Amino acid sequence: MGWTAYGQTKSVQGILKDDKNRIVAGATVRLTSKLDSMTTGSNMAGIFTFDKIKADTFKIIVSNLGFERFEKEFGFPEGTEKYMIPSLTLQQNAQMLEEVVVDGVPTVVVKGDTLEYTMKDLKLRDGSVAEDALKKLQGVEVDKDGNVTAQGETVQRVRINGKDFFGGDVKTATQNLPANIIQKMQIIDDYGEMANITGNKDGESEKVLNIQIDPKYNKGYATTLRAGYGTEDRYQATGSWMGLREGEQISVLGNLNNTNAPLFDFNTTGGGARRRQGGGGRRGGGMFGGSDGLTKIGSIGLNYRKDFSEKLTMYGSYSYSHTNNTTLSEKYQNNTLPEIQQIDSVLTNSNTIGGSHRFEANVEWKPTDKDYIKISPQFGYDDGDATTLSNSVTYRTAAFNNSQDQNTLANSTAPRFGISGLYNRKLNDKGRNVFVNMNYNNAKTVKDQNAILDRLLADPNNADSSLSSIYEKTILESNNKSWNAGASLNYTEPLSDKGRLELTYDFNKNKYDNANFQQGFDRDGNLIAEDPKLNFDYNYDYSFSTHKVGANYLYNGDKITYSIGAAAQPSQLRGEAISSGLIVPIHRNNMNWMPIARFEYKFSRQANISVNYSGTPNEPSVTQILPFDMSTNRTSIVVGNAALNPEFSHQLNVRFRKNDFQKGNNFFAFVRAGLTNNKIVSLNKSYFDDLVDYQTGKTNSTLISETRYLNETTDKPFNVSSFYHYGKSLKEKTYNIMLMGGVTYNKNIGYLSTTKDDNIGQKNIARNIIFNQGLMFRYNPSENLEINPGVRYQYTHTENSLTGRTTNVSSWTPNLIGSVNITKSTIFGADLSKSFYNGYNISSNPFIINTYLEQKLLKDQRGTIRLQAFDLLNQQTNIAQTVTEAMITDSRTNRLGRYFMLSFTFKLQKFAMGNPQEDNRSHGGMRRPRM
């Protein structure tokens, strides 16, 4: 496969303007004919140029966010080889806010649900990647693990030139894509394919990052190779190659390291053609990798895109990763119980080894100007072996109760498959439209688990007596299957120039078919056949189906946009659970009525407020609904409830944005409130029961933890969260100040008891308030110097109504990130942060120092030698607090500690229109040391 252009004979030049005779810069311009296919971009004067054209007649196609698509055919006048096209006028999209122009350059553009940033003015150092550029954008933050938040919300997926890149994997794109070939970055509130095609928004949005490659670099390649070795036997080897040519892009990435640097996030799933609501086909929680513990990683991946024509595009990716993670954790659990204080101290050592495969593809076809079809198949496969060793000590009313050792070995395989598709048909040019989409996803998990429990018991009535013991070994086999299928139909009828009627129907079904078989053994390996708690054979098969029918009126005015209507959603829960001939039916019918409400008001081009309501039903999980004791040991019991009703969650979001980019001001805020009907809550019991030690035959009184589930019908749990961000840029972005923060309030409900036969318990209302505040400052006078000091503060207050107990914890984290060019080719950088934790039962105040010295060398500074030091004081750790209605848990986990590494990086870029480093724009700034 070649990545070069062929010689041609003719040239075309033109200029782009909008309907107000203003220059349009940065638009994507494409020329096609029977013999030609080439793409470029309009420069800052709005001019575009094509050289070496073969055909006499051709078509010019112009696209740019905020403007209607332009398409027109042209022909060379007879006897001419250079054709100057008269000005082409682009019509602005009526659904977009007008762009904001700063000093004649569209640095920040506000368009409807999109904030668009051009890269021209960013001071990025040579060798920077997309992540370095993101750190300089107002309202965008990148944490030390590479997670991206925009306007206070997590960026869920990433696209390149409007298409998912490696299935939407955010870090894969931001940490590997060269920044100097990027033209724009767009932060989008994405409401799904239907909204993108028809403009009809439904449900909640998710933050999506779209990275637009500069059209003049769409012919060529960029490659990076890096190798490093350090103390503690730390190593790193990475390689990437991206090739681009007309209508085609291919990327290959590889990674091998033991420095906790994953290449792919396998919890990310591409957008596909329909947003799935759960069930089969979705990968479970993170199985491997992550920042906690120590991880060895090997990964490789391929991403490919091909535009076969104006009507047909295909893109997709394959990723594989093998990980070996070891995590040490320490937990201090303060249980919420009536009239009793119970404390658990738990130490855990876990090791997980496994592999993950992910394949995703998309085919987009436009057979006519009125029809659009998209098909998206997906496949994945996970396998893993996990070993977990834990030791816990329990105290009740300050007296020792028991100590327990648990050893669990488990291996599992989890294949999954999914496919989604959509069809859109424009029935006329006035807005009459039909949109249909569907999905099917299938997943299966096969798991074998070997667990050993060994508990030493104190006599609660005689503290001086010798310790007794409980020992048991269980072998569990489980085969869990699930699938999800759904389809929706949307019909839009125009009623006026600004109003239209929308009719919707949505069907969704989640199906679960699970089987579990377990046997229990004593110390000598003898089967304990007489104990039903250790020996069971369960089968449970149930489904949850919903039908949603709605109608609403949509109005799209110059200042006001709103949607108002109503929907009815019946739901059905059907199935049965089977154990030893006992059949328990699961049968529920529910009806939910909900408003359809969305409102937006535009105060000006740069200020708007939006309000959105959505409602979602949630079925009980397998664990919550299975009406049998399905536990791996007799001291920790979980029993589901076949009588559970589905939940229904209400969500209200309010967003406000006011920007004045000419003056360097940026402000946005949101408030999100949620309330749940029929909330599924836990009944947590802690009581003494007589258990037999099957080795000695002795009966011992031991502490039992039991969890059951029920619907909360007399009270409604709810939560409210808020966030704001204010940014100020001064002196041509030399100085940047950012102030951000928010408040979160949670009202959780649970039931607690210390009596074995109590299946009601006492209600506990756990109220939790979290206050966050941050102040950041950036000084960036040139590409040779950047200093970023800042501080973050968090305060958490928790109170429980049942016990009257309150807890207060807080943390301060000042930090300083900076870099300086000692010489033109020598760079020194450092990243310092100090944490001060107050009120935690597990305390540590780590001071983390990362630093590096970097030397550029070779022609065009293609080579880099870096000496880096990670966690100089060897204090890296992770402290967190988790609050539920039944427990407050303080935890500490190990993280990668101190090491030094020497690495060499080689980068090579070659593009038909010249290399980015030859541009006259600045590339400066700080890049966090990558360990």
GROMACS .gro file of N, CA, C and O in nm, residues 682-732:
model
  204
  682SER      N    1  -3.104  -0.234   5.022
  682SER     CA    2  -3.052  -0.352   5.092
  682SER      C    3  -3.104  -0.359   5.234
  682SER      O    4  -3.120  -0.257   5.302
  683LEU      N    5  -3.127  -0.481   5.280
  683LEU     CA    6  -3.146  -0.511   5.422
  683LEU      C    7  -3.021  -0.585   5.467
  683LEU      O    8  -2.997  -0.699   5.427
  684ASN      N    9  -2.938  -0.519   5.546
  684ASN     CA   10  -2.811  -0.576   5.593
  684ASN      C   11  -2.826  -0.620   5.738
  684ASN      O   12  -2.859  -0.538   5.825
  685LYS      N   13  -2.798  -0.747   5.761
  685LYS     CA   14  -2.811  -0.802   5.896
  685LYS      C   15  -2.675  -0.854   5.943
  685LYS      O   16  -2.599  -0.912   5.865
  686SER      N   17  -2.648  -0.834   6.071
  686SER     CA   18  -2.528  -0.887   6.134
  686SER      C   19  -2.572  -0.952   6.266
  686SER      O   20  -2.617  -0.883   6.358
  687TYR      N   21  -2.561  -1.085   6.275
  687TYR     CA   22  -2.616  -1.156   6.391
  687TYR      C   23  -2.531  -1.281   6.418
  687TYR      O   24  -2.452  -1.324   6.334
  688PHE      N   25  -2.552  -1.341   6.536
  688PHE     CA   26  -2.484  -1.464   6.573
  688PHE      C   27  -2.571  -1.584   6.540
  688PHE      O   28  -2.693  -1.582   6.559
  689ASP      N   29  -2.505  -1.690   6.488
  689ASP     CA   30  -2.576  -1.814   6.458
  689ASP      C   31  -2.484  -1.931   6.489
  689ASP      O   32  -2.361  -1.916   6.488
  690ASP      N   33  -2.544  -2.046   6.518
  690ASP     CA   34  -2.466  -2.166   6.549
  690ASP      C   35  -2.428  -2.238   6.420
  690ASP      O   36  -2.515  -2.277   6.341
  691LEU      N   37  -2.296  -2.254   6.397
  691LEU     CA   38  -2.246  -2.327   6.281
  691LEU      C   39  -2.160  -2.443   6.328
  691LEU      O   40  -2.087  -2.433   6.427
  692VAL      N   41  -2.165  -2.552   6.252
  692VAL     CA   42  -2.089  -2.672   6.286
  692VAL      C   43  -1.954  -2.668   6.215
  692VAL      O   44  -1.947  -2.639   6.095
  693ASP      N   45  -1.846  -2.696   6.293
  693ASP     CA   46  -1.716  -2.719   6.231
  693ASP      C   47  -1.715  -2.867   6.189
  693ASP      O   48  -1.711  -2.957   6.274
  694TYR      N   49  -1.721  -2.892   6.059
  694TYR     CA   50  -1.738  -3.028   6.010
  694TYR      C   51  -1.614  -3.114   6.032
  694TYR      O   52  -1.618  -3.235   6.013
  695GLN      N   53  -1.504  -3.053   6.073
  695GLN     CA   54  -1.384  -3.132   6.103
  695GLN      C   55  -1.394  -3.192   6.242
  695GLN      O   56  -1.359  -3.309   6.262
  696THR      N   57  -1.440  -3.111   6.340
  696THR     CA   58  -1.445  -3.157   6.480
  696THR      C   59  -1.586  -3.195   6.523
  696THR      O   60  -1.604  -3.261   6.627
  697GLY      N   61  -1.687  -3.151   6.449
  697GLY     CA   62  -1.825  -3.175   6.488
  697GLY      C   63  -1.875  -3.078   6.592
  697GLY      O   64  -1.990  -3.087   6.637
  698LYS      N   65  -1.793  -2.984   6.635
  698LYS     CA   66  -1.830  -2.889   6.739
  698LYS      C   67  -1.916  -2.778   6.681
  698LYS      O   68  -1.892  -2.728   6.571
  699THR      N   69  -2.017  -2.737   6.757
  699THR     CA   70  -2.102  -2.627   6.717
  699THR      C   71  -2.051  -2.497   6.778
  699THR      O   72  -2.026  -2.491   6.899
  700ASN      N   73  -2.034  -2.395   6.696
  700ASN     CA   74  -1.981  -2.267   6.742
  700ASN      C   75  -2.079  -2.154   6.709
  700ASN      O   76  -2.145  -2.155   6.604
  701SER      N   77  -2.085  -2.059   6.799
  701SER     CA   78  -2.164  -1.938   6.773
  701SER      C   79  -2.074  -1.839   6.701
  701SER      O   80  -1.971  -1.798   6.755
  702THR      N   81  -2.112  -1.802   6.580
  702THR     CA   82  -2.026  -1.714   6.501
  702THR      C   83  -2.107  -1.602   6.437
  702THR      O   84  -2.227  -1.614   6.418
  703LEU      N   85  -2.039  -1.494   6.404
  703LEU     CA   86  -2.102  -1.375   6.349
  703LEU      C   87  -2.131  -1.396   6.201
  703LEU      O   88  -2.044  -1.436   6.124
  704ILE      N   89  -2.254  -1.368   6.160
  704ILE     CA   90  -2.300  -1.386   6.023
  704ILE      C   91  -2.336  -1.250   5.963
  704ILE      O   92  -2.401  -1.168   6.028
  705SER      N   93  -2.294  -1.228   5.841
  705SER     CA   94  -2.338  -1.110   5.764
  705SER      C   95  -2.437  -1.158   5.658
  705SER      O   96  -2.405  -1.251   5.582
  706GLU      N   97  -2.552  -1.096   5.654
  706GLU     CA   98  -2.656  -1.138   5.559
  706GLU      C   99  -2.711  -1.015   5.487
  706GLU      O  100  -2.736  -0.911   5.548
  707THR      N  101  -2.731  -1.029   5.355
  707THR     CA  102  -2.786  -0.921   5.274
  707THR      C  103  -2.910  -0.969   5.201
  707THR      O  104  -2.909  -1.076   5.137
  708ARG      N  105  -3.019  -0.893   5.216
  708ARG     CA  106  -3.142  -0.917   5.141
  708ARG      C  107  -3.183  -0.788   5.070
  708ARG      O  108  -3.121  -0.683   5.092
  709TYR      N  109  -3.287  -0.795   4.988
  709TYR     CA  110  -3.325  -0.680   4.907
  709TYR      C  111  -3.476  -0.657   4.913
  709TYR      O  112  -3.555  -0.753   4.923
  710LEU      N  113  -3.515  -0.532   4.905
  710LEU     CA  114  -3.657  -0.495   4.902
  710LEU      C  115  -3.673  -0.361   4.832
  710LEU      O  116  -3.577  -0.288   4.811
  711ASN      N  117  -3.798  -0.330   4.795
  711ASN     CA  118  -3.829  -0.201   4.734
  711ASN      C  119  -3.863  -0.099   4.841
  711ASN      O  120  -3.938  -0.129   4.935
  712GLU      N  121  -3.807   0.021   4.830
  712GLU     CA  122  -3.841   0.132   4.919
  712GLU      C  123  -3.962   0.205   4.860
  712GLU      O  124  -3.953   0.267   4.754
  713THR      N  125  -4.076   0.196   4.929
  713THR     CA  126  -4.200   0.253   4.878
  713THR      C  127  -4.249   0.372   4.959
  713THR      O  128  -4.334   0.449   4.911
  714THR      N  129  -4.201   0.389   5.081
  714THR     CA  130  -4.252   0.498   5.166
  714THR      C  131  -4.166   0.623   5.157
  714THR      O  132  -4.208   0.730   5.199
  715ASP      N  133  -4.046   0.610   5.106
  715ASP     CA  134  -3.955   0.724   5.095
  715ASP      C  135  -3.885   0.717   4.959
  715ASP      O  136  -3.880   0.611   4.896
  716LYS      N  137  -3.830   0.828   4.914
  716LYS     CA  138  -3.766   0.830   4.783
  716LYS      C  139  -3.621   0.877   4.797
  716LYS      O  140  -3.597   0.993   4.826
  717PRO      N  141  -3.525   0.789   4.776
  717PRO     CA  142  -3.385   0.833   4.774
  717PRO      C  143  -3.363   0.931   4.658
  717PRO      O  144  -3.424   0.917   4.552
  718PHE      N  145  -3.276   1.027   4.678
  718PHE     CA  146  -3.248   1.122   4.571
  718PHE      C  147  -3.106   1.174   4.586
  718PHE      O  148  -3.040   1.157   4.689
  719ASN      N  149  -3.059   1.241   4.481
  719ASN     CA  150  -2.928   1.305   4.484
  719ASN      C  151  -2.932   1.431   4.401
  719ASN      O  152  -3.008   1.442   4.305
  720VAL      N  153  -2.850   1.528   4.441
  720VAL     CA  154  -2.836   1.654   4.370
  720VAL      C  155  -2.686   1.684   4.360
  720VAL      O  156  -2.616   1.676   4.461
  721SER      N  157  -2.639   1.714   4.241
  721SER     CA  158  -2.498   1.749   4.224
  721SER      C  159  -2.488   1.875   4.140
  721SER      O  160  -2.573   1.902   4.054
  722SER      N  161  -2.383   1.950   4.164
  722SER     CA  162  -2.362   2.074   4.089
  722SER      C  163  -2.213   2.091   4.061
  722SER      O  164  -2.128   2.035   4.132
  723PHE      N  165  -2.185   2.170   3.959
  723PHE     CA  166  -2.046   2.199   3.923
  723PHE      C  167  -2.041   2.332   3.850
  723PHE      O  168  -2.133   2.367   3.776
  724TYR      N  169  -1.935   2.406   3.873
  724TYR     CA  170  -1.914   2.530   3.798
  724TYR      C  171  -1.768   2.542   3.761
  724TYR      O  172  -1.680   2.484   3.825
  725HIS      N  173  -1.742   2.619   3.656
  725HIS     CA  174  -1.605   2.645   3.612
  725HIS      C  175  -1.598   2.788   3.560
  725HIS      O  176  -1.680   2.830   3.477
  726TYR      N  177  -1.501   2.862   3.608
  726TYR     CA  178  -1.477   2.996   3.557
  726TYR      C  179  -1.331   3.005   3.514
  726TYR      O  180  -1.240   2.969   3.590
  727GLY      N  181  -1.311   3.050   3.389
  727GLY     CA  182  -1.177   3.064   3.338
  727GLY      C  183  -1.154   3.204   3.286
  727GLY      O  184  -1.244   3.267   3.229
  728LYS      N  185  -1.033   3.255   3.305
  728LYS     CA  186  -0.997   3.389   3.262
  728LYS      C  187  -0.859   3.383   3.199
  728LYS      O  188  -0.763   3.335   3.260
  729SER      N  189  -0.850   3.433   3.073
  729SER     CA  190  -0.722   3.441   3.003
  729SER      C  191  -0.680   3.586   2.989
  729SER      O  192  -0.762   3.673   2.958
  730LEU      N  193  -0.551   3.611   3.013
  730LEU     CA  194  -0.498   3.748   3.007
  730LEU      C  195  -0.374   3.752   2.919
  730LEU      O  196  -0.301   3.652   2.908
  731LYS      N  197  -0.353   3.866   2.859
  731LYS     CA  198  -0.231   3.893   2.782
  731LYS      C  199  -0.205   3.783   2.680
  731LYS      O  200  -0.103   3.714   2.684
  732GLU      N  201  -0.302   3.769   2.586
  732GLU     CA  202  -0.289   3.673   2.478
  732GLU      C  203  -0.260   3.532   2.530
  732GLU      O  204  -0.172   3.461   2.483
   0.00000   0.00000   0.00000
